GROMACS .gro file of C-alpha atoms in nm:
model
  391
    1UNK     CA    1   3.186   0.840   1.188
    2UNK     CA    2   3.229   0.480   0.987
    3UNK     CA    3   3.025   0.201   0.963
    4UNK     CA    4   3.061  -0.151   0.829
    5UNK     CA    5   2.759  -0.334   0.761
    6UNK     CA    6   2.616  -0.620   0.526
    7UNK     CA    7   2.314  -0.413   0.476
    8UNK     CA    8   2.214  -0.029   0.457
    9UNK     CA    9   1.869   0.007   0.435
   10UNK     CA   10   1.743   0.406   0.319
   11UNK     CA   11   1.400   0.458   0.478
   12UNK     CA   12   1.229   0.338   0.835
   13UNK     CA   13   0.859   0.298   0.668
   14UNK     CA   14   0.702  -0.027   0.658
   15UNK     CA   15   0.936  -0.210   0.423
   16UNK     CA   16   1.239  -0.115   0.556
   17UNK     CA   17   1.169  -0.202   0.912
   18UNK     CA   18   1.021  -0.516   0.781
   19UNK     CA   19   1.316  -0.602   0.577
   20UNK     CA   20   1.536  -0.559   0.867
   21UNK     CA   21   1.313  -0.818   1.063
   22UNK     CA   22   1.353  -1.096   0.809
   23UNK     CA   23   1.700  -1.018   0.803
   24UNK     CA   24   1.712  -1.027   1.187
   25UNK     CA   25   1.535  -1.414   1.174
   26UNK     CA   26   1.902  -1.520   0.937
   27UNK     CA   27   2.129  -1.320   1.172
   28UNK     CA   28   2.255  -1.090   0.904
   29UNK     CA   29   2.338  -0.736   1.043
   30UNK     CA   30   2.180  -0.441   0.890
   31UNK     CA   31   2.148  -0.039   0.950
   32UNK     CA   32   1.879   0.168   0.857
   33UNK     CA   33   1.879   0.526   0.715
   34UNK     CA   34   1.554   0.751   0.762
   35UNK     CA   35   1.508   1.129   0.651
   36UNK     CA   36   1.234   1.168   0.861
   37UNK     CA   37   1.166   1.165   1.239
   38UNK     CA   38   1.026   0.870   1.457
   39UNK     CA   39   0.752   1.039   1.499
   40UNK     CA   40   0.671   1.147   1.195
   41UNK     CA   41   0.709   0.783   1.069
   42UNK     CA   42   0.428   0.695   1.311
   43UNK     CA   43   0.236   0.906   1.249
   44UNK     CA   44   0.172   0.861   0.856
   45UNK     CA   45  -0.199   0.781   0.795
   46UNK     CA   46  -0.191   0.518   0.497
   47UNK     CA   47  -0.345   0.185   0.377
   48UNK     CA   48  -0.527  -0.038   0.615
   49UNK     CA   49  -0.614  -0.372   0.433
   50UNK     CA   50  -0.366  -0.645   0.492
   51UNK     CA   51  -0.337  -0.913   0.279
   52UNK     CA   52  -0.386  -1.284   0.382
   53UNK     CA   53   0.032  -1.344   0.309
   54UNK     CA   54   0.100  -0.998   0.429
   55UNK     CA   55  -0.072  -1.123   0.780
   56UNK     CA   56   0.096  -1.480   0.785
   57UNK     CA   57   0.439  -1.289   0.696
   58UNK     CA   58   0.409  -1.069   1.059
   59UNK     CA   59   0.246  -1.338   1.230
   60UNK     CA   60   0.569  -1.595   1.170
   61UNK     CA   61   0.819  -1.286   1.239
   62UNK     CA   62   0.655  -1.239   1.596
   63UNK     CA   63   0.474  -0.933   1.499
   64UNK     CA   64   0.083  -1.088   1.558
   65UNK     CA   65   0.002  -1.002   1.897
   66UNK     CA   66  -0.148  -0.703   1.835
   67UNK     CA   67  -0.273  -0.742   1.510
   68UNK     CA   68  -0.451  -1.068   1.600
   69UNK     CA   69  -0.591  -0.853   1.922
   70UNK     CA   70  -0.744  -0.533   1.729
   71UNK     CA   71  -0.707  -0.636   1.358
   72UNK     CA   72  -1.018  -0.683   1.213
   73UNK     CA   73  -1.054  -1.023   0.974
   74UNK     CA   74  -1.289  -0.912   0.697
   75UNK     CA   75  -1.424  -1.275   0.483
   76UNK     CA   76  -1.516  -1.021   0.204
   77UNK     CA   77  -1.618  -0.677   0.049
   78UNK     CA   78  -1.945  -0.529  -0.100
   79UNK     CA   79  -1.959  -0.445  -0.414
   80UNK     CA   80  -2.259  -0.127  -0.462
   81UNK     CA   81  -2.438   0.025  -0.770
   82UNK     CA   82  -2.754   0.067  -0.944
   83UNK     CA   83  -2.894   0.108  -0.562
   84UNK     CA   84  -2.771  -0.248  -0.537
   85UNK     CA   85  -2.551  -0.381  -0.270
   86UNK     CA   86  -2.368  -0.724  -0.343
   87UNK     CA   87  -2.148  -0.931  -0.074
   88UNK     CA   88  -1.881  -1.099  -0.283
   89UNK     CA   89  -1.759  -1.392   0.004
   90UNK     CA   90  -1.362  -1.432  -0.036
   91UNK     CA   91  -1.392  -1.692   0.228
   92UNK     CA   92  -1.633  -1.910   0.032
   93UNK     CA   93  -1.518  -1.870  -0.276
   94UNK     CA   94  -1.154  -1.910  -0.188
   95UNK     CA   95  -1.081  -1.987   0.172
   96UNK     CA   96  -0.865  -1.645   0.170
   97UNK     CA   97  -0.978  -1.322   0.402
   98UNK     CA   98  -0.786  -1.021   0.462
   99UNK     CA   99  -0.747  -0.782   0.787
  100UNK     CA  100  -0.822  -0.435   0.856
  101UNK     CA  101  -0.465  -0.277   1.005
  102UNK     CA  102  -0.326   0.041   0.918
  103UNK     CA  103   0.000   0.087   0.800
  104UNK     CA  104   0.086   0.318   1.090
  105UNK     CA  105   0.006   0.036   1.322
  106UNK     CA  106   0.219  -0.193   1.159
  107UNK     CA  107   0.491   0.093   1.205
  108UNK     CA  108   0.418   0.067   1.576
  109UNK     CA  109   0.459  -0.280   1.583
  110UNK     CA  110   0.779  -0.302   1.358
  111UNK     CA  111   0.938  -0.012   1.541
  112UNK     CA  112   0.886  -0.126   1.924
  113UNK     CA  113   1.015  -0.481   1.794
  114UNK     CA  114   1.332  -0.281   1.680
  115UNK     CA  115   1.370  -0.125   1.967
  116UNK     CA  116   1.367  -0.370   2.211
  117UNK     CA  117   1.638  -0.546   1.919
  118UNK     CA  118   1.854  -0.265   1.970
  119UNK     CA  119   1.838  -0.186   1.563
  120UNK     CA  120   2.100   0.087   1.476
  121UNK     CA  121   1.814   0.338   1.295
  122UNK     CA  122   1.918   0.662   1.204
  123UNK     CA  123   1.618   0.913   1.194
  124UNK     CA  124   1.623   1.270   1.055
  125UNK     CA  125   1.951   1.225   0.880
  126UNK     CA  126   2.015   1.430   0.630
  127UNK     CA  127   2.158   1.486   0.253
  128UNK     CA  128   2.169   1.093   0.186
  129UNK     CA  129   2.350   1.020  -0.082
  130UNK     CA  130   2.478   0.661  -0.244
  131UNK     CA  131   2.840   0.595  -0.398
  132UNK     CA  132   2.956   0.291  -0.549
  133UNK     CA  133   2.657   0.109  -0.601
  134UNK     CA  134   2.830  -0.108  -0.889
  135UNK     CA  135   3.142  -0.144  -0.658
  136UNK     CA  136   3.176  -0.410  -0.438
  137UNK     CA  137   3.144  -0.158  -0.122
  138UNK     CA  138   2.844   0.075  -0.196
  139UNK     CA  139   2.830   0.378   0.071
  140UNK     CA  140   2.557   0.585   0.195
  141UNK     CA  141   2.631   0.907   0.335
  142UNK     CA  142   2.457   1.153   0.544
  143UNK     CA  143   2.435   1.420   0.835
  144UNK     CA  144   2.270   1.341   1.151
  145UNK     CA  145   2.285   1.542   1.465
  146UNK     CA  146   2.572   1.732   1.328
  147UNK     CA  147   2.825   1.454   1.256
  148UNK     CA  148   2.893   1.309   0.904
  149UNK     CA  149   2.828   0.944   0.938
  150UNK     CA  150   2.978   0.685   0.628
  151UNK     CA  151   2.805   0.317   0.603
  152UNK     CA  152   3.032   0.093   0.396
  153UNK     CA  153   2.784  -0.200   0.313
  154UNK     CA  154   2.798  -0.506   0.079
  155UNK     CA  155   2.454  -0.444  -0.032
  156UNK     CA  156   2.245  -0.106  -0.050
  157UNK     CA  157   1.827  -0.152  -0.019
  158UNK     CA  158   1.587   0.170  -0.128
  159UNK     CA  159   1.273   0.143   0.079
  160UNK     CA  160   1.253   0.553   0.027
  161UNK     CA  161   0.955   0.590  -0.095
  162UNK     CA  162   0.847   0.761  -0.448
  163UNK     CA  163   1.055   1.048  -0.341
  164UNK     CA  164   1.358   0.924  -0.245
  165UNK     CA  165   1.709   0.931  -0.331
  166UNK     CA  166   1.765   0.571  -0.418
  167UNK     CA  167   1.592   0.514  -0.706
  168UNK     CA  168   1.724   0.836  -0.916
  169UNK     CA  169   2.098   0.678  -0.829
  170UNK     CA  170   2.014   0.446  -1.083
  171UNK     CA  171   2.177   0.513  -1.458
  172UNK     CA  172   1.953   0.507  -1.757
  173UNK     CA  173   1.617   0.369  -1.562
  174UNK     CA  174   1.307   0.378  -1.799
  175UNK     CA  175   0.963   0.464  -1.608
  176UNK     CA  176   0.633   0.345  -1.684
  177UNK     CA  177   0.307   0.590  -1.533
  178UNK     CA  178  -0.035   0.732  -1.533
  179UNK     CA  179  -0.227   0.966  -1.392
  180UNK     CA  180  -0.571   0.941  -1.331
  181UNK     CA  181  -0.857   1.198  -1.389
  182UNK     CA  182  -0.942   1.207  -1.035
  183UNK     CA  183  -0.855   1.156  -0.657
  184UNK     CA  184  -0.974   1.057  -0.366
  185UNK     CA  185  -1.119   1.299  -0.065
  186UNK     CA  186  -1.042   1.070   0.258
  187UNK     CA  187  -1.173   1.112   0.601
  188UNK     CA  188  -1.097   1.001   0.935
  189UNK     CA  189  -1.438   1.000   1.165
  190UNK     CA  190  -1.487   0.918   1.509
  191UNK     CA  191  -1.830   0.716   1.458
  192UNK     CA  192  -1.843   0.315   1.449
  193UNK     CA  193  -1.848   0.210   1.112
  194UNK     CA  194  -2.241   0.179   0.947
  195UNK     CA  195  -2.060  -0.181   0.826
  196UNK     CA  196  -1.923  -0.482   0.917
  197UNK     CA  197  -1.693  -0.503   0.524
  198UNK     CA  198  -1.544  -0.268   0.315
  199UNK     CA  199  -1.845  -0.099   0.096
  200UNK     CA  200  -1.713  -0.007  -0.269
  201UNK     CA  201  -1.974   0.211  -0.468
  202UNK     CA  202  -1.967   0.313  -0.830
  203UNK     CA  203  -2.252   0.609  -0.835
  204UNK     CA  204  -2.352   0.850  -1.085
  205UNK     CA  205  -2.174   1.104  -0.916
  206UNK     CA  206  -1.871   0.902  -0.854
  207UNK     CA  207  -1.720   0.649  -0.654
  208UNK     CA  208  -1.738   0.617  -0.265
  209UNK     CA  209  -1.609   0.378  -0.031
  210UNK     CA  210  -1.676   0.344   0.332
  211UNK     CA  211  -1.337   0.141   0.514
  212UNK     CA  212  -1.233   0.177   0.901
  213UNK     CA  213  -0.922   0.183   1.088
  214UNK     CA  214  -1.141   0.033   1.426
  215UNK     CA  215  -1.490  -0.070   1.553
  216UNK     CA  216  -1.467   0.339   1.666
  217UNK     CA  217  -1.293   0.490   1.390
  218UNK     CA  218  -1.470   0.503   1.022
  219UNK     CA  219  -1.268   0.600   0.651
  220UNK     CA  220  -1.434   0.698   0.436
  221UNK     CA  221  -1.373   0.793   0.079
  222UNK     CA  222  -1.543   1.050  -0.214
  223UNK     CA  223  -1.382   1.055  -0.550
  224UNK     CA  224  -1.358   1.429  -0.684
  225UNK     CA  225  -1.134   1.611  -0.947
  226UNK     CA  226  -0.777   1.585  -0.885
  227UNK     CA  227  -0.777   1.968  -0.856
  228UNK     CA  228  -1.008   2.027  -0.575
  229UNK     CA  229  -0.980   2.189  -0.313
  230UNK     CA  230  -1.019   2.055   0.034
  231UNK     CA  231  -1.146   2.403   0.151
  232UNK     CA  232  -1.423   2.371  -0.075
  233UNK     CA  233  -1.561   2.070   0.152
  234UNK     CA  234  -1.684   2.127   0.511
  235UNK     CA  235  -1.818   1.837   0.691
  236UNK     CA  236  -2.149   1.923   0.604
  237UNK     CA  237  -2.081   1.881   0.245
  238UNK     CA  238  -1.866   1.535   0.254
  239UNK     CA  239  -2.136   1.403   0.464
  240UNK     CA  240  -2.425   1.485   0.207
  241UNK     CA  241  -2.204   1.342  -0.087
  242UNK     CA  242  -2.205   1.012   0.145
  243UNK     CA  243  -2.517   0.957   0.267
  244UNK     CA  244  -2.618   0.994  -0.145
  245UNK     CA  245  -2.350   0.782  -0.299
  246UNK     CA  246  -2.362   0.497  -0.008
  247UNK     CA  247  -2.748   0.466   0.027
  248UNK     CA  248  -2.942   0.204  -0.036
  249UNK     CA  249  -3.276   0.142   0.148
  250UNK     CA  250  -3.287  -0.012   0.430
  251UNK     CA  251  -2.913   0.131   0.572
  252UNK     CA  252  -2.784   0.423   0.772
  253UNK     CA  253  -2.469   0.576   0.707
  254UNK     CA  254  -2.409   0.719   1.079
  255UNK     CA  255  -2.222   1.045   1.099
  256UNK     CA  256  -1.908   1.130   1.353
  257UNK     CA  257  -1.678   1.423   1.418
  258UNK     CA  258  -1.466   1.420   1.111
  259UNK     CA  259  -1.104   1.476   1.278
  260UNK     CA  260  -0.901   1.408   0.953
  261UNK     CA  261  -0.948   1.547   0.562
  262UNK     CA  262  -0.740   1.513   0.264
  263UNK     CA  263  -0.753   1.486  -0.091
  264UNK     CA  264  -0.500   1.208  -0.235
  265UNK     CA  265  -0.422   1.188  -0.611
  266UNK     CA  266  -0.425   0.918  -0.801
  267UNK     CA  267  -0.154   0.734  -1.002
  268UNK     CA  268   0.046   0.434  -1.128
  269UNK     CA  269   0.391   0.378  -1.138
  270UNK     CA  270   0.647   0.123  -1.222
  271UNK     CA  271   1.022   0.155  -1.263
  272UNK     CA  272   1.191  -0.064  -1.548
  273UNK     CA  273   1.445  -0.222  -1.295
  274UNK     CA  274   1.416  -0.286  -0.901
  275UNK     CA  275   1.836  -0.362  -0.930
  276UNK     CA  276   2.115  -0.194  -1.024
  277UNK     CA  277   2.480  -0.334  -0.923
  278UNK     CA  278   2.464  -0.352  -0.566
  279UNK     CA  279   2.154  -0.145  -0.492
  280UNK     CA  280   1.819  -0.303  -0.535
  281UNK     CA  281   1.460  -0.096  -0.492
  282UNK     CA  282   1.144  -0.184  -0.304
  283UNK     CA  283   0.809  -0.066  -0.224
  284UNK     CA  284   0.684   0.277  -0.295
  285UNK     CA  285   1.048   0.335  -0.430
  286UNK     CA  286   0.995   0.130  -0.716
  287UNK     CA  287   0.623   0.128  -0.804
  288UNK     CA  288   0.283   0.286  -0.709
  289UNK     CA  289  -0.081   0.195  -0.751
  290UNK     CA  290  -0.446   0.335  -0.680
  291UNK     CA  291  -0.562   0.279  -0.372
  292UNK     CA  292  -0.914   0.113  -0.494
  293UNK     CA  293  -0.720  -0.268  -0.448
  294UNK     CA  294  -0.560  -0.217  -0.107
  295UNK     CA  295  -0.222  -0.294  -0.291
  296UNK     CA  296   0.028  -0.048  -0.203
  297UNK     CA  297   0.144  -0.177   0.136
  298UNK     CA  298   0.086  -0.538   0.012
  299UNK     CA  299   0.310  -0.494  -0.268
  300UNK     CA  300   0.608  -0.375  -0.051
  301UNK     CA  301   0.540  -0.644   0.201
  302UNK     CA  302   0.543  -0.866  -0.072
  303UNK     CA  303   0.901  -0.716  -0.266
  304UNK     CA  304   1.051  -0.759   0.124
  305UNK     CA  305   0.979  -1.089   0.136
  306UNK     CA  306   1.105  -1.193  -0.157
  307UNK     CA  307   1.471  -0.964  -0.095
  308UNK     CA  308   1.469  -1.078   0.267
  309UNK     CA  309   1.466  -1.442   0.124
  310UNK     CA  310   1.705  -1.392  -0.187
  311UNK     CA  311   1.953  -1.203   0.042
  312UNK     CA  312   1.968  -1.465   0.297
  313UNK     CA  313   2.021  -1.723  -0.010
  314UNK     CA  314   2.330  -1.494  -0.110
  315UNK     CA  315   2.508  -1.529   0.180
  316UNK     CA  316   2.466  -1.899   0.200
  317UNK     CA  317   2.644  -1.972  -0.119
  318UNK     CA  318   2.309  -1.919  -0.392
  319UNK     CA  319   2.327  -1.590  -0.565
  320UNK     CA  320   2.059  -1.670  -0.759
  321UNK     CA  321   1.740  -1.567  -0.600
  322UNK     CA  322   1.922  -1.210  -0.556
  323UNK     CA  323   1.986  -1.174  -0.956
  324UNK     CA  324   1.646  -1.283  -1.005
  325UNK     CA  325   1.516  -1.024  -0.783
  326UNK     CA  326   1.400  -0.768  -1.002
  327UNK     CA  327   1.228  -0.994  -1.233
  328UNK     CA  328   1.047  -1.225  -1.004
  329UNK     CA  329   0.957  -0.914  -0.812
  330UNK     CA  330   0.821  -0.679  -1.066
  331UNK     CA  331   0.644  -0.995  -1.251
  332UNK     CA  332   0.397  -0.988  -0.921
  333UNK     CA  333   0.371  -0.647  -0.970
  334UNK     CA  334   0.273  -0.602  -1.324
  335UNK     CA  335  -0.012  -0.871  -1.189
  336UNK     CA  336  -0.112  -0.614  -0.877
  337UNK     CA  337  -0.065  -0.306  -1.136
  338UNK     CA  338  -0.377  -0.450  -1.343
  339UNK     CA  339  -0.528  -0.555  -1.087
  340UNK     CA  340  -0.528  -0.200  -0.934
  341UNK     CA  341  -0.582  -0.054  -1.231
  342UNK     CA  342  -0.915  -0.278  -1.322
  343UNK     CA  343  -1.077  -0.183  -1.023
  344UNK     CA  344  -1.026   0.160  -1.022
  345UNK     CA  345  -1.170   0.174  -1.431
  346UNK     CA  346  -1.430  -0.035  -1.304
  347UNK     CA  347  -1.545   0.191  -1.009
  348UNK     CA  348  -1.466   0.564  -1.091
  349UNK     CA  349  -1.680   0.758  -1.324
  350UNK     CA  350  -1.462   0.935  -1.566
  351UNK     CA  351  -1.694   1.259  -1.728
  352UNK     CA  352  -1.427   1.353  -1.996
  353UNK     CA  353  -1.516   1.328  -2.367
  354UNK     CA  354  -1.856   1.250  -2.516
  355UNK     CA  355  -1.849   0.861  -2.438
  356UNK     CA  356  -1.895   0.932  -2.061
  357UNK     CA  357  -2.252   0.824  -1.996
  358UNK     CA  358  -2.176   0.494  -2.216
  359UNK     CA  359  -1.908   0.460  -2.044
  360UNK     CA  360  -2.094   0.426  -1.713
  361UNK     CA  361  -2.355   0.207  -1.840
  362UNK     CA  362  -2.073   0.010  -1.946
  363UNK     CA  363  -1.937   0.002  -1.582
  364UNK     CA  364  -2.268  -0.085  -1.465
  365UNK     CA  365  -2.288  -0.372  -1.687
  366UNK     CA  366  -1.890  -0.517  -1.594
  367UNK     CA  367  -2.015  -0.459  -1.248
  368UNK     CA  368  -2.354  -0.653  -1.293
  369UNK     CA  369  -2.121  -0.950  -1.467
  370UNK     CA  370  -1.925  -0.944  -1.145
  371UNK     CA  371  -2.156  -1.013  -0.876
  372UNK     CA  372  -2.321  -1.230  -1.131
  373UNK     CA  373  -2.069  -1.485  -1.208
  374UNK     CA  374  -1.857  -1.709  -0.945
  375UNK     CA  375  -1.536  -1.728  -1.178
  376UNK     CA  376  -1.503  -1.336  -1.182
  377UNK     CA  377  -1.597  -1.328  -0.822
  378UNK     CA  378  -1.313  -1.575  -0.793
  379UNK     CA  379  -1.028  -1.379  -0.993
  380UNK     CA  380  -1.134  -1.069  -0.783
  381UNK     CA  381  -1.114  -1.243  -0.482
  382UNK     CA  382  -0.763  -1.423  -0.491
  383UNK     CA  383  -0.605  -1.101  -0.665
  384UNK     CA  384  -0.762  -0.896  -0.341
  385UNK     CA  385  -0.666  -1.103  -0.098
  386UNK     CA  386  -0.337  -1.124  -0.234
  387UNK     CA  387  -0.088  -1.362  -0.489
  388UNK     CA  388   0.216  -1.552  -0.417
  389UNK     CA  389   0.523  -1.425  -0.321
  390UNK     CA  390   0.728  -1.610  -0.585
  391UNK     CA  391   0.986  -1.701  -0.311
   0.00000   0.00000   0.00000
């Protein structure tokens, strides 16, 4: 089977559904390309912080409802250490909040808008592959449901995640990463959360966070050595490590039936180009960050935006924003990258080498500067709840 399209779009997650919305509001056509199945898509447990732009973005494209109904508006996070707690007030300090939504709900909401479009998604195909991405017709191929299916398109977008096929179809592309010395143990628990904000603790022991997907479900977060073993933690044990990294007097941490455990490592990445001739990258395809900043989802949301936008420019005459792409796009993320990458030195304890106790009194004392001054509450706040798009 052939297709002609304007648009193929490899990979159904969050920014490739979302791309094919904003295309949807400019009437260009589009088909998307997805390895996995529907329900596999949905059911992906990932971020859950939403930037303020990331919530305005849905919001205009008809994708609210919901999120205004059981999203949960957060006007700032707590900072912990030293036994100390610390409200930094994004609000206040910035008129900016952010919302507690999981990416798997924003799936839900992007793929039943979809569907009731009629979107031509292809799940569980198999052996993509791209041709002619510096030709004027790029293809994508693949096998789905036992027939070969072509897509001639004028324009190929990778929103295949880290291990996808797009980004590797690229000639010649230089990568920039790290790995960290630890990763993150995170649970899913049925119990109300013990707080109304996010709770991010630097401890002796390590860091610990306490987030929430609902005002029933609680996530909550250890840090532990990148080559642990989830075995090695019953419920017993995660729930000790809490209660002694997120105490402070005067609070309860209240326990639940944990009904979800993993152990997540961490890195950044950041490929050199999101373009190549007629293929351009976004999302997890193109970069990665640690989870400590809530940026991961943001930053696709954010790349979408900005190819939605320069792709609808295209077609009206201005090529412009689309050669620009790559650069206005990974500009914002080289910003988010430090970001991520600030908060995560600033809130894991790293026990390699003989520095590691200064080290910590160091982090106590960045932390202490923090909650201490407005202007670096400030910068923390406006890079948390998100920059400009650069449209």
């Amino acid at each position: 089977m052939s297709i002609r399209t304007r648009i193929a779009i490899v990979g159904a997650g969050p920014a490739g559904l979302l791309l094919g919305r904003i295309l949807d509001t400019h009437g260009i056509d589009y088909v998307i390309v997805e390895r996995k199945s529907l329900e596999y898509t949905l059911g992906r447990i990932r971020a859950g912080i939403l930037e303020q732009g990331s919530v305005e973005l849905l919001e205009r494209l008809g994708l609210g409802e919901r999120l205004r109904r059981e999203g949960l508006e957060h006007r700032g996070i707590y900072l912990q250490f030293a036994g100390e707690r610390h409200h930094i007030d994004f609000e206040k300090l910035i008129g900016r909040t952010v919302t507690v939504y999981g990416q798997q709900e924003v799936v839900k909401d992007l793929s039943r808008a979809h569907q009731a479009a009629g979107t031509a998604i292809y799940y569980e195909a198999e052996d993509v592959a791209l041709d002619g991405i510096e030709s004027e017709r790029p293809r994508v191929t693949f096998r789905c449901r036992g027939e070969d299916v072509l897509i001639e398109a004028d324009y190929v977008v990778g929103t295949d995640g880290f291990h996808g096929v797009c980004r590797p179809s690229i000639p010649d592309l230089e990568v920039y990463d790290r790995e960290y010395p630890f990763a993150w143990l995170g649970v899913l628990a049925s119990v109300r959360p013990s707080t109304d904000e996010l709770i991010y603790a630097l401890h002796a022991d390590g860091f610990a966070m306490h987030s929430m997907r609902s005002m029933e479900v609680s996530r909550l977060y250890l840090q532990v050595p990148p080559d642990e073993n989830i075995d090695d933690w019953p419920d017993d044990r995660i729930w000790e490590a809490l209660h002694r990294r997120l105490g402070v007097p005067g609070w309860t941490l209240d326990e639940g039936e944990i009904t979800d455990k993993s152990i997540t490592p961490m890195r950044s990445f950041v490929a050199s180009t999101m373009q190549h001739g007629r293929l351009f990258l976004a999302g997890d395809a193109a970069h990665i960050v640690p989870p400590t900043g809530a940026k991961g989802l943001n930053s696709a949301i954010a790349d979408v935006a900005m190819l939605g936008e320069a792709i609808a420019a295209g077609y009206r005459g201005n090529p412009e924003p689309m050669s620009s792409y790559s650069r206005r796009a990974l500009s914002r993320q080289w910003k988010t990258q430090y970001f991520s990458r600030w908060m995560t030195a600033m809130l894991h304890r790293d026990d390699r080498g003989d520095s590691s106790e200064y080290d910590y009194l160091a982090q106590l004392g960045q932390l202490r500067y923090v909650v201490e001054s407005e202007f670096a509450q400030c910068s923390l706040a406006e890079q948390y709840t998100g920059l400009p798009y650069g449209l």
